[in-house]
CSV table of C-alpha atoms and ligand atoms in Angstrom, one decimal:
chain,number,residue,atom,x,y,z
A,1,UNK,CA,0.0,0.0,0.0
A,2,UNK,CA,2.8,2.4,1.0
A,3,UNK,CA,4.7,1.7,-2.2
A,4,UNK,CA,1.7,2.4,-4.3
A,5,UNK,CA,1.2,5.7,-2.4
A,6,UNK,CA,4.8,6.7,-3.1
A,7,UNK,CA,4.7,5.7,-6.8
A,8,UNK,CA,1.3,7.2,-7.6
A,9,UNK,CA,0.4,9.6,-4.8
A,10,UNK,CA,-2.4,11.4,-6.6
A,11,UNK,CA,-4.0,8.3,-8.2
A,12,UNK,CA,-3.9,6.2,-5.1
A,13,UNK,CA,-5.3,8.9,-2.9
A,14,UNK,CA,-8.2,9.5,-5.3
A,15,UNK,CA,-9.1,5.9,-5.6
A,16,UNK,CA,-9.2,5.6,-1.8
A,17,UNK,CA,-11.2,8.8,-1.5
A,18,UNK,CA,-13.8,7.5,-4.0
A,19,UNK,CA,-14.2,4.3,-2.1
A,20,UNK,CA,-14.8,5.8,1.3
A,21,UNK,CA,-16.3,9.2,1.0
A,22,UNK,CA,-19.9,10.3,0.7
A,23,UNK,CA,-19.6,13.5,-1.4
A,24,UNK,CA,-22.0,16.4,-1.0
A,25,UNK,CA,-19.8,18.4,-3.3
A,26,UNK,CA,-19.0,18.8,-7.0
A,27,UNK,CA,-18.8,17.3,-9.6
A,28,UNK,CA,-22.5,16.5,-9.8
A,29,UNK,CA,-22.0,12.8,-10.7
A,30,UNK,CA,-20.8,12.2,-7.2
A,31,UNK,CA,-17.9,9.9,-8.0
A,32,UNK,CA,-19.8,8.2,-10.8
A,33,UNK,CA,-22.8,7.3,-8.6
A,34,UNK,CA,-25.3,8.3,-11.3
A,35,UNK,CA,-27.1,6.0,-13.7
A,36,UNK,CA,-24.7,3.8,-15.6
A,37,UNK,CA,-21.9,6.3,-15.7
A,38,UNK,CA,-19.3,3.8,-14.4
A,39,UNK,CA,-19.9,1.6,-17.4
A,40,UNK,CA,-18.9,4.3,-19.9
A,41,UNK,CA,-15.6,3.6,-21.7
A,42,UNK,CA,-14.1,7.0,-21.4
A,43,UNK,CA,-11.0,6.1,-23.5
A,44,UNK,CA,-13.1,5.1,-26.4
A,45,UNK,CA,-14.6,8.6,-26.4
A,46,UNK,CA,-11.2,10.3,-26.3
A,47,UNK,CA,-10.6,11.1,-29.9
A,48,UNK,CA,-9.8,14.1,-32.0
A,49,UNK,CA,-11.2,15.9,-35.1
A,50,UNK,CA,-10.8,12.8,-37.4
A,51,UNK,CA,-12.8,12.3,-40.5
A,52,UNK,CA,-16.6,12.4,-39.8
A,53,UNK,CA,-16.1,13.4,-36.2
A,54,UNK,CA,-16.8,17.1,-36.7
A,55,UNK,CA,-15.0,20.1,-35.1
A,56,UNK,CA,-16.4,22.2,-32.2
A,57,UNK,CA,-15.2,25.4,-33.8
A,58,UNK,CA,-16.8,24.7,-37.2
A,59,UNK,CA,-19.5,22.4,-36.1
A,60,UNK,CA,-21.7,21.0,-38.9
A,61,UNK,CA,-22.0,17.3,-38.1
A,62,UNK,CA,-22.3,15.2,-34.9
A,63,UNK,CA,-21.1,17.9,-32.6
A,64,UNK,CA,-23.6,20.3,-34.1
A,65,UNK,CA,-26.4,17.7,-33.7
A,66,UNK,CA,-25.5,17.1,-30.0
A,67,UNK,CA,-25.3,20.8,-29.3
A,68,UNK,CA,-28.7,21.2,-30.9
A,69,UNK,CA,-30.2,18.5,-28.7
A,70,UNK,CA,-28.7,20.3,-25.7
A,71,UNK,CA,-30.2,23.6,-26.9
A,72,UNK,CA,-33.6,22.0,-27.0
A,73,UNK,CA,-33.2,20.5,-23.6
A,74,UNK,CA,-32.5,23.9,-22.1
A,75,UNK,CA,-34.8,25.9,-24.3
A,76,UNK,CA,-31.9,28.1,-25.7
A,77,UNK,CA,-31.7,30.0,-28.9
A,78,UNK,CA,-28.3,28.4,-29.6
A,79,UNK,CA,-25.9,26.3,-27.4
A,80,UNK,CA,-22.1,25.9,-27.5
A,81,UNK,CA,-20.2,23.1,-25.7
A,82,UNK,CA,-17.4,24.4,-23.4
A,83,UNK,CA,-14.5,22.1,-22.4
A,84,UNK,CA,-12.7,24.6,-20.1
A,85,UNK,CA,-15.5,25.2,-17.7
A,86,UNK,CA,-17.8,28.2,-17.3
A,87,UNK,CA,-14.6,30.2,-17.1
A,88,UNK,CA,-14.2,29.9,-20.8
A,89,UNK,CA,-17.9,30.9,-21.3
A,90,UNK,CA,-17.5,34.0,-19.1
A,91,UNK,CA,-14.4,35.2,-20.8
A,92,UNK,CA,-16.0,34.6,-24.2
A,93,UNK,CA,-19.3,36.4,-23.3
A,94,UNK,CA,-17.6,39.5,-21.9
A,95,UNK,CA,-15.1,39.7,-24.7
A,96,UNK,CA,-18.0,39.5,-27.1
A,97,UNK,CA,-20.0,42.2,-25.3
A,98,UNK,CA,-17.3,44.7,-24.6
A,99,UNK,CA,-14.4,46.3,-26.4
A,100,UNK,CA,-11.5,48.2,-24.8
A,101,UNK,CA,-12.8,51.2,-22.8
A,102,UNK,CA,-16.4,50.0,-22.7
A,103,UNK,CA,-18.2,50.3,-19.3
A,104,UNK,CA,-20.0,47.3,-17.9
A,105,UNK,CA,-22.1,46.6,-14.8
A,106,UNK,CA,-20.5,43.9,-12.6
A,107,UNK,CA,-22.1,42.4,-9.6
A,108,UNK,CA,-19.7,42.5,-6.7
A,109,UNK,CA,-20.1,38.8,-6.0
A,110,UNK,CA,-18.9,37.7,-9.5
A,111,UNK,CA,-16.4,34.9,-10.0
A,112,UNK,CA,-12.8,35.9,-10.5
A,113,UNK,CA,-13.0,34.9,-14.2
A,114,UNK,CA,-15.0,38.1,-14.6
A,115,UNK,CA,-12.1,40.3,-13.4
A,116,UNK,CA,-9.8,38.3,-15.7
A,117,UNK,CA,-12.0,39.0,-18.6
A,118,UNK,CA,-11.9,42.7,-17.7
A,119,UNK,CA,-8.1,42.6,-17.7
A,120,UNK,CA,-8.0,40.9,-21.1
A,121,UNK,CA,-10.5,43.4,-22.6
A,122,UNK,CA,-9.5,46.6,-20.9
A,123,UNK,CA,-13.1,47.3,-20.1
A,124,UNK,CA,-14.3,49.6,-17.3
A,125,UNK,CA,-16.2,47.9,-14.4
A,126,UNK,CA,-19.0,49.6,-12.6
A,127,UNK,CA,-19.5,47.5,-9.4
A,128,UNK,CA,-22.9,46.9,-8.1
A,129,UNK,CA,-23.6,45.5,-4.7
A,130,UNK,CA,-26.1,42.6,-4.4
A,131,UNK,CA,-28.6,42.6,-1.6
A,132,UNK,CA,-27.3,41.4,1.8
A,133,UNK,CA,-29.3,39.5,4.5
A,134,UNK,CA,-27.8,40.7,7.8
A,135,UNK,CA,-29.8,38.1,9.8
A,136,UNK,CA,-28.1,35.3,7.9
A,137,UNK,CA,-24.8,37.0,7.0
A,138,UNK,CA,-25.5,36.1,3.3
A,139,UNK,CA,-25.1,37.9,0.0
A,140,UNK,CA,-28.3,37.3,-1.9
A,141,UNK,CA,-29.8,38.6,-5.1
A,142,UNK,CA,-29.0,41.5,-7.3
A,143,UNK,CA,-31.8,44.1,-7.1
A,144,UNK,CA,-33.6,45.3,-10.2
A,145,UNK,CA,-33.6,48.8,-8.7
A,146,UNK,CA,-29.9,48.8,-8.3
A,147,UNK,CA,-29.5,48.0,-12.0
A,148,UNK,CA,-32.0,50.8,-12.8
A,149,UNK,CA,-30.1,53.3,-10.6
A,150,UNK,CA,-26.7,52.2,-12.1
A,151,UNK,CA,-28.1,52.8,-15.6
A,152,UNK,CA,-29.1,56.3,-14.7
A,153,UNK,CA,-25.6,57.0,-13.3
A,154,UNK,CA,-23.7,55.3,-16.1
A,155,UNK,CA,-25.9,55.4,-19.2
A,156,UNK,CA,-23.1,54.3,-21.5
A,157,UNK,CA,-22.6,50.8,-20.1
A,158,UNK,CA,-22.8,48.0,-22.6
A,159,UNK,CA,-24.7,45.7,-20.3
A,160,UNK,CA,-24.4,43.7,-17.0
A,161,UNK,CA,-23.2,40.4,-15.8
A,162,UNK,CA,-24.7,38.9,-12.6
A,163,UNK,CA,-24.5,35.6,-10.8
A,164,UNK,CA,-27.8,33.8,-10.4
A,165,UNK,CA,-28.1,31.4,-8.6
A,166,UNK,CA,-25.4,32.3,-6.1
A,167,UNK,CA,-23.1,29.5,-4.7
A,168,UNK,CA,-25.7,29.2,-1.9
A,169,UNK,CA,-28.6,28.9,-4.4
A,170,UNK,CA,-30.2,32.3,-4.2
A,171,UNK,CA,-31.8,33.4,-7.5
A,172,UNK,CA,-32.2,37.0,-8.7
A,173,UNK,CA,-35.2,38.5,-10.4
A,174,UNK,CA,-33.6,37.9,-13.8
A,175,UNK,CA,-36.8,38.6,-15.7
A,176,UNK,CA,-37.1,42.1,-14.2
A,177,UNK,CA,-33.4,42.8,-14.6
A,178,UNK,CA,-33.5,41.7,-18.3
A,179,UNK,CA,-36.5,44.0,-18.9
A,180,UNK,CA,-34.8,47.0,-17.3
A,181,UNK,CA,-31.6,46.4,-19.3
A,182,UNK,CA,-33.3,45.7,-22.6
A,183,UNK,CA,-35.5,48.8,-22.3
A,184,UNK,CA,-32.3,50.8,-22.1
A,185,UNK,CA,-30.8,48.9,-25.1
A,186,UNK,CA,-28.3,47.0,-23.0
A,187,UNK,CA,-27.4,43.3,-22.8
A,188,UNK,CA,-27.6,40.8,-19.9
A,189,UNK,CA,-25.1,38.0,-19.2
A,190,UNK,CA,-26.1,35.6,-16.5
A,191,UNK,CA,-23.4,33.5,-14.8
A,192,UNK,CA,-25.7,30.4,-14.1
A,193,UNK,CA,-22.6,28.2,-13.3
A,194,UNK,CA,-24.5,26.7,-10.4
A,195,UNK,CA,-27.8,26.2,-12.2
A,196,UNK,CA,-27.3,23.7,-15.0
A,197,UNK,CA,-29.8,21.4,-13.3
A,198,UNK,CA,-32.7,23.9,-13.3
A,199,UNK,CA,-34.0,22.3,-16.6
A,200,UNK,CA,-34.3,18.9,-14.9
A,201,UNK,CA,-37.4,19.5,-12.8
A,202,UNK,CA,-40.0,22.2,-12.1
A,203,UNK,CA,-39.2,22.2,-8.4
A,204,UNK,CA,-36.0,24.0,-9.3
A,205,UNK,CA,-36.2,27.8,-10.2
A,206,UNK,CA,-36.7,28.8,-13.9
A,207,UNK,CA,-33.4,29.2,-15.8
A,208,UNK,CA,-32.3,32.7,-16.8
A,209,UNK,CA,-32.5,31.4,-20.4
A,210,UNK,CA,-36.3,31.5,-20.2
A,211,UNK,CA,-36.3,34.9,-18.4
A,212,UNK,CA,-34.7,37.0,-21.1
A,213,UNK,CA,-31.0,36.8,-20.5
A,214,UNK,CA,-28.9,37.2,-23.7
A,215,UNK,CA,-26.1,34.9,-22.7
A,216,UNK,CA,-26.2,32.3,-20.0
A,217,UNK,CA,-23.2,30.2,-18.8
A,218,UNK,CA,-23.6,26.9,-17.0
A,219,UNK,CA,-21.1,24.5,-15.5
A,220,UNK,CA,-22.7,21.1,-16.2
A,221,UNK,CA,-19.9,19.6,-14.1
A,222,UNK,CA,-21.1,21.4,-11.0
A,223,UNK,CA,-24.7,20.3,-10.7
A,224,UNK,CA,-25.2,17.7,-13.5
A,225,UNK,CA,-23.7,14.2,-13.8
A,226,UNK,CA,-20.8,15.2,-16.1
A,227,UNK,CA,-17.1,15.4,-15.9
A,228,UNK,CA,-15.2,18.4,-14.5
A,229,UNK,CA,-14.7,21.2,-17.0
A,230,UNK,CA,-17.8,20.3,-19.0
A,231,UNK,CA,-19.9,23.4,-19.4
A,232,UNK,CA,-22.3,25.3,-21.7
A,233,UNK,CA,-22.5,28.7,-23.3
A,234,UNK,CA,-26.1,29.4,-24.3
A,235,UNK,CA,-27.5,32.2,-26.3
A,236,UNK,CA,-30.9,33.1,-24.9
A,237,UNK,CA,-31.6,35.6,-27.6
A,238,UNK,CA,-30.1,36.4,-31.1
A,239,UNK,CA,-28.5,39.7,-29.8
A,240,UNK,CA,-24.9,38.4,-30.2
A,241,UNK,CA,-23.6,36.7,-33.3
A,242,UNK,CA,-22.9,33.0,-32.9
A,243,UNK,CA,-20.0,33.3,-35.3
A,244,UNK,CA,-18.4,36.0,-33.1
A,245,UNK,CA,-18.9,33.9,-30.0
A,246,UNK,CA,-17.2,30.9,-31.6
A,247,UNK,CA,-14.3,33.1,-32.9
A,248,UNK,CA,-13.8,34.5,-29.4
A,249,UNK,CA,-14.1,31.1,-27.7
A,250,UNK,CA,-11.2,29.9,-29.9
A,251,UNK,CA,-9.0,32.6,-28.3
A,252,UNK,CA,-9.6,31.5,-24.7
A,253,UNK,CA,-10.2,27.7,-24.9
A,254,UNK,CA,-8.0,24.8,-25.9
A,255,UNK,CA,-7.6,24.1,-29.6
A,256,UNK,CA,-8.2,20.4,-28.7
A,257,UNK,CA,-11.6,20.4,-27.0
A,258,UNK,CA,-12.1,17.1,-25.2
A,259,UNK,CA,-14.4,14.8,-27.0
A,260,UNK,CA,-14.8,12.8,-23.8
A,261,UNK,CA,-16.2,15.9,-22.1
A,262,UNK,CA,-18.5,16.8,-25.1
A,263,UNK,CA,-19.7,13.2,-25.5
A,264,UNK,CA,-20.5,12.7,-21.8
A,265,UNK,CA,-22.5,15.9,-21.8
A,266,UNK,CA,-24.5,14.5,-24.7
A,267,UNK,CA,-24.9,11.2,-22.8
A,268,UNK,CA,-25.9,12.7,-19.5
A,269,UNK,CA,-28.4,15.0,-21.2
A,270,UNK,CA,-30.1,12.1,-22.9
A,271,UNK,CA,-30.0,9.9,-19.7
A,272,UNK,CA,-31.6,12.7,-17.6
A,273,UNK,CA,-34.2,13.3,-20.3
A,274,UNK,CA,-35.1,9.7,-20.4
A,275,UNK,CA,-35.3,9.3,-16.7
A,276,UNK,CA,-37.0,12.5,-15.6
A,277,UNK,CA,-39.8,10.7,-13.8
A,278,UNK,CA,-37.5,8.3,-12.0
A,279,UNK,CA,-35.4,11.3,-10.9
A,280,UNK,CA,-38.5,13.0,-9.5
A,281,UNK,CA,-39.4,9.9,-7.5
A,282,UNK,CA,-35.9,8.9,-6.4
A,283,UNK,CA,-34.3,12.3,-5.8
A,284,UNK,CA,-36.7,15.3,-5.9
A,285,UNK,CA,-39.5,13.9,-3.7
A,286,UNK,CA,-37.1,12.5,-1.0
A,287,UNK,CA,-35.2,15.8,-1.1
A,288,UNK,CA,-38.3,17.8,-0.5
A,289,UNK,CA,-39.4,15.4,2.3
A,290,UNK,CA,-35.9,15.7,3.9
A,291,UNK,CA,-35.9,19.5,3.7
A,292,UNK,CA,-39.3,19.5,5.5
A,293,UNK,CA,-38.0,17.3,8.3
A,294,UNK,CA,-34.8,19.4,8.6
A,295,UNK,CA,-36.9,22.4,9.4
A,296,UNK,CA,-37.3,20.8,12.9
A,297,UNK,CA,-33.6,20.9,13.7
A,298,UNK,CA,-33.1,22.5,17.1
A,299,UNK,CA,-29.8,24.3,17.0
A,300,UNK,CA,-28.8,24.1,13.4
A,301,UNK,CA,-30.8,26.0,10.8
A,302,UNK,CA,-31.6,25.0,7.2
A,303,UNK,CA,-31.8,27.9,4.7
A,304,UNK,CA,-35.2,27.9,3.0
A,305,UNK,CA,-36.5,30.7,0.7
A,306,UNK,CA,-39.5,31.1,-1.6
A,307,UNK,CA,-39.7,28.6,-4.6
A,308,UNK,CA,-38.6,30.9,-7.5
A,309,UNK,CA,-36.0,32.6,-5.4
A,310,UNK,CA,-34.2,29.5,-4.2
A,311,UNK,CA,-32.6,26.3,-5.4
A,312,UNK,CA,-33.7,23.5,-3.1
A,313,UNK,CA,-30.8,21.2,-4.2
A,314,UNK,CA,-28.5,23.2,-1.9
A,315,UNK,CA,-28.5,22.2,1.7
A,316,UNK,CA,-27.2,25.3,3.5
A,317,UNK,CA,-26.9,24.6,7.2
A,318,UNK,CA,-26.4,27.7,9.4
A,319,UNK,CA,-24.6,27.3,12.7
A,320,UNK,CA,-25.3,30.8,14.1
A,321,UNK,CA,-26.9,30.6,17.5
A,322,UNK,CA,-26.0,26.9,17.6
A,323,UNK,CA,-23.0,27.1,19.9
A,324,UNK,CA,-20.5,25.8,17.3
A,325,UNK,CA,-18.8,27.2,14.2
A,326,UNK,CA,-19.4,25.5,10.9
A,327,UNK,CA,-15.8,24.2,10.7
A,328,UNK,CA,-16.6,21.9,13.6
A,329,UNK,CA,-19.8,20.8,12.0
A,330,UNK,CA,-17.9,20.0,8.7
A,331,UNK,CA,-15.4,18.1,10.8
A,332,UNK,CA,-18.0,16.0,12.6
A,333,UNK,CA,-19.7,15.2,9.3
A,334,UNK,CA,-16.5,14.0,7.7
A,335,UNK,CA,-14.9,12.2,10.7
A,336,UNK,CA,-18.0,10.5,11.9
A,337,UNK,CA,-20.0,9.9,8.8
A,338,UNK,CA,-17.6,10.3,5.9
A,339,UNK,CA,-19.8,13.0,4.6
A,340,UNK,CA,-17.8,15.7,2.8
A,341,UNK,CA,-19.3,19.2,2.4
A,342,UNK,CA,-18.9,21.4,-0.7
A,343,UNK,CA,-17.7,24.3,1.4
A,344,UNK,CA,-17.5,25.3,5.1
A,345,UNK,CA,-17.6,29.0,6.1
A,346,UNK,CA,-17.6,30.2,9.7
A,347,UNK,CA,-21.4,30.5,9.9
A,348,UNK,CA,-22.7,27.9,7.5
A,349,UNK,CA,-21.9,24.7,5.6
A,350,UNK,CA,-22.8,24.1,2.0
A,351,UNK,CA,-23.9,20.6,1.1
A,352,UNK,CA,-24.8,19.9,-2.5
A,353,UNK,CA,-27.3,17.4,-3.6
A,354,UNK,CA,-27.7,16.4,-7.3
A,355,UNK,CA,-29.5,13.9,-9.5
A,356,UNK,CA,-26.9,11.4,-8.3
A,357,UNK,CA,-28.5,11.4,-4.9
A,358,UNK,CA,-31.4,9.3,-3.8
A,359,UNK,CA,-33.3,8.2,-0.7
A,360,UNK,CA,-30.3,6.3,0.7
A,361,UNK,CA,-27.8,9.1,0.4
A,362,UNK,CA,-30.2,11.7,1.6
A,363,UNK,CA,-31.2,9.6,4.6
A,364,UNK,CA,-27.5,9.3,5.6
A,365,UNK,CA,-27.1,13.1,5.4
A,366,UNK,CA,-30.3,13.7,7.4
A,367,UNK,CA,-29.4,11.2,10.1
A,368,UNK,CA,-26.0,12.8,10.5
A,369,UNK,CA,-27.4,16.3,10.8
A,370,UNK,CA,-30.1,15.2,13.3
A,371,UNK,CA,-27.6,13.3,15.5
A,372,UNK,CA,-25.2,16.3,15.5
A,373,UNK,CA,-28.0,18.7,16.2
A,374,UNK,CA,-29.1,16.7,19.3
A,375,UNK,CA,-25.6,16.8,20.8
A,376,UNK,CA,-25.2,20.6,20.3
A,377,UNK,CA,-27.0,21.6,23.4
A,378,UNK,CA,-24.3,19.8,25.3
A,379,UNK,CA,-21.4,21.7,23.6
A,380,UNK,CA,-20.2,25.0,24.9
A,381,UNK,CA,-18.1,26.6,22.2
A,382,UNK,CA,-17.4,30.3,21.9
A,383,UNK,CA,-20.0,31.8,19.6
A,384,UNK,CA,-17.6,32.0,16.7
A,385,UNK,CA,-20.3,31.9,14.0
A,386,UNK,CA,-22.3,34.7,15.6
A,387,UNK,CA,-19.3,36.9,16.1
A,388,UNK,CA,-18.2,36.4,12.5
A,389,UNK,CA,-21.7,37.2,11.2
A,390,UNK,CA,-21.9,40.5,13.1
A,391,UNK,CA,-18.4,41.4,11.8
A,392,UNK,CA,-19.5,40.6,8.3
A,393,UNK,CA,-22.6,42.8,8.8
A,394,UNK,CA,-20.4,45.8,9.8
A,395,UNK,CA,-18.3,45.4,6.7
A,396,UNK,CA,-21.1,45.1,4.2
A,397,UNK,CA,-22.8,48.1,5.8
A,398,UNK,CA,-19.8,50.2,4.7
A,399,UNK,CA,-19.7,49.0,1.0
A,400,UNK,CA,-21.1,51.3,-1.7
A,401,UNK,CA,-24.1,50.1,-3.7
A,402,UNK,CA,-22.7,51.4,-7.0
A,403,UNK,CA,-19.1,52.3,-7.5
A,404,UNK,CA,-16.7,52.8,-10.4
A,405,UNK,CA,-13.0,52.1,-9.9
A,406,UNK,CA,-10.3,54.8,-10.4
A,407,UNK,CA,-8.3,52.6,-12.7
A,408,UNK,CA,-9.4,49.6,-14.8
A,409,UNK,CA,-8.3,46.1,-13.8
A,410,UNK,CA,-6.1,46.1,-16.9
A,411,UNK,CA,-4.4,49.3,-16.0
A,412,UNK,CA,-3.7,47.8,-12.6
A,413,UNK,CA,-2.6,44.5,-13.9
A,414,UNK,CA,0.0,46.0,-16.2
A,415,UNK,CA,0.9,48.9,-13.9
A,416,UNK,CA,3.9,49.2,-11.5
A,417,UNK,CA,2.9,48.4,-7.9
A,418,UNK,CA,4.5,47.9,-4.5
A,419,UNK,CA,3.6,46.7,-1.1
A,420,UNK,CA,3.1,49.6,1.4
A,421,UNK,CA,2.2,50.0,5.0
A,422,UNK,CA,-1.5,50.5,5.6
A,423,UNK,CA,-1.1,54.2,6.6
A,424,UNK,CA,0.6,55.0,3.3
A,425,UNK,CA,-2.3,53.5,1.4
A,426,UNK,CA,-4.9,56.3,2.1
A,427,UNK,CA,-5.8,57.9,-1.2
A,428,UNK,CA,-3.8,55.4,-3.2
A,429,UNK,CA,-5.2,52.8,-5.7
A,430,UNK,CA,-5.4,49.1,-4.7
A,431,UNK,CA,-3.3,46.9,-7.0
A,432,UNK,CA,-4.8,43.8,-5.5
A,433,UNK,CA,-8.4,42.9,-4.7
A,434,UNK,CA,-8.8,42.8,-0.9
A,435,UNK,CA,-11.6,40.4,0.2
A,436,UNK,CA,-13.2,39.1,3.3
A,437,UNK,CA,-12.4,35.4,3.0
A,438,UNK,CA,-14.3,33.2,3.4
A,439,UNK,CA,-16.8,33.8,1.8
A,440,UNK,CA,-14.9,36.0,-0.7
A,441,UNK,CA,-16.6,39.4,-0.3
A,442,UNK,CA,-14.5,42.1,-1.9
A,443,UNK,CA,-13.9,45.1,0.2
A,444,UNK,CA,-11.8,46.9,-2.3
A,445,UNK,CA,-11.4,45.8,-5.9
A,446,UNK,CA,-8.1,46.3,-7.7
A,447,UNK,CA,-8.4,49.8,-9.2
A,448,UNK,CA,-10.5,51.2,-6.4
A,449,UNK,CA,-9.0,53.9,-4.2
A,450,UNK,CA,-8.4,53.4,-0.4
A,451,UNK,CA,-10.6,55.6,1.7
A,452,UNK,CA,-10.5,56.1,5.5
A,453,UNK,CA,-13.2,53.5,6.0
A,454,UNK,CA,-11.2,50.8,4.1
A,455,UNK,CA,-8.2,51.4,6.3
A,456,UNK,CA,-10.4,51.0,9.4
A,457,UNK,CA,-11.9,47.8,8.1
A,458,UNK,CA,-8.5,46.4,7.1
A,459,UNK,CA,-7.0,47.2,10.4
A,460,UNK,CA,-9.8,45.7,12.3
A,461,UNK,CA,-10.2,42.5,10.3
A,462,UNK,CA,-6.6,41.9,9.0
A,463,UNK,CA,-6.6,38.3,10.0
A,464,UNK,CA,-9.7,37.5,8.0
A,465,UNK,CA,-8.6,39.3,4.7
A,466,UNK,CA,-7.1,37.9,1.6
A,467,UNK,CA,-5.0,40.2,-0.7
A,468,UNK,CA,-3.0,41.8,2.1
A,469,UNK,CA,0.2,40.9,3.9
A,470,UNK,CA,-0.3,40.6,7.6
A,471,UNK,CA,2.5,39.5,10.0
A,472,UNK,CA,0.4,39.6,13.1
A,473,UNK,CA,1.4,43.2,13.8
A,474,UNK,CA,2.2,44.9,10.5
A,475,UNK,CA,-0.2,45.2,7.6
A,476,UNK,CA,0.9,45.8,4.0
A,477,UNK,CA,-1.3,46.4,1.0
A,478,UNK,CA,-0.3,46.4,-2.7
A,479,UNK,CA,-0.8,49.8,-4.3
A,480,UNK,CA,-0.3,51.3,-7.7
A,481,UNK,CA,2.8,53.4,-8.0
A,482,UNK,CA,1.0,56.1,-10.0
A,483,UNK,CA,-1.1,59.0,-8.7
A,484,UNK,CA,-4.9,59.1,-8.6
A,485,UNK,CA,-6.4,60.2,-11.9
B,1,LIG,C1,-20.3,31.7,-9.8
B,1,LIG,C2,-19.2,30.9,-10.6
B,1,LIG,N1,-19.0,31.3,-11.8
B,1,LIG,C3,-18.1,30.7,-12.6
B,1,LIG,C4,-17.3,29.7,-12.1
B,1,LIG,C5,-16.3,29.0,-13.0
B,1,LIG,O1,-16.7,27.8,-13.3
B,1,LIG,P1,-15.8,26.6,-13.9
B,1,LIG,O2,-15.1,26.0,-12.8
B,1,LIG,O3,-16.7,25.7,-14.6
B,1,LIG,O4,-14.8,27.3,-14.9
B,1,LIG,C6,-17.5,29.3,-10.8
B,1,LIG,C7,-16.6,28.3,-10.2
B,1,LIG,O5,-16.5,28.0,-9.0
B,1,LIG,C8,-18.5,29.9,-10.0
B,1,LIG,O6,-18.7,29.6,-8.7
């Protein structure tokens, strides 16, 4: 055993992991525990653009036919396979929507691929703050009113990119946001990386594709039973040219798109379509029943929002007012039950369910949560989760709802910068995004200027921030070595 470990450390560890762990994390196939996935011969699918096998970037044969079936499944105007994750779709979408110097509305909870796109393009971000639930300590939806207000302040923006659903499953009013943007002649891109399963069952919220978004990006690998990096770029409308999207995709994605990924997306789509009623019986109904019972937890708290505003596949367990922080809950789940969460933040744990779950896996999760919940009244831990939540609230209170940076991410990326003591930073431009981590809430984006309140927050929460250097006593931040504009 040890020899195998030494010779193939990665392979051996993964084989052991897959035998023992019960994943409530990505990818959505849950270690191949969906349908007959384990029977697929993945090497037989690993080919290249040989005769008759089509070409993703000039699709007119079998790839085009498979993408068209996917388009119909999701109700899109046109669908493109991605083999480098949603990242490739986000880069492509923004690079198609904007040219250098264009302004664009960016929700502050966007994935870092959005900043990377801005660096590549040289576009100008106008940051908008999503709504924040201070009882839960949770960033939620982007408000239609915020978009409306931002359009008044910045009438030249090309459009907006928002995240819906969020990592925690909160869905924005995409229909309302699309209407506001379209009335002003602007485009809407929705990062639906966590919503590829919405088309599977009506208990999930409606996909942005059906609510007016122009471009929608989905990571199939996150919530559907497909392999990591498999994703989709959908056109919801004909606003952008398919040819231009493909041309741009070629610039950011590999020239050898994986046939294994494309073929398994085709396979999974068909399997799910064929088994929709079994999925409802084996997964959706038990999931709903489990969620109802978990409402009765004593100390732990299950997040539950209204149907169209929330993705029920996410099991978000809050530990605020429970006496423990979520790291301990995550540790209990893994050590005692082999249940591995998708993510653990100080005040909540994210557990992902997918079509690869069923009554048996859900029962195991429910039993574990109920048992831990019963023990909690006996545990006297410092209220870490509560403290964290109140600190987070103070920080979010200080953030502006709409804000334009002083310099663009591209100017910052290519500009000269240096690490400076915190005091020196006042009035200077941040050369690195500073975020409260976890969960990854940016306090200051690269290109925004340090104000007094930033300095106070950074000083107070230095040990919780990413993007600074903190020795325990001294704080240094990276600033641009050029004056404010
Ligand atoms: C909201 C969001 N968008 C986009 C991405 C990028 O997805 P991918 O890993 O498929 O490139 C992620 C990944 O974590 C994400 O959480």
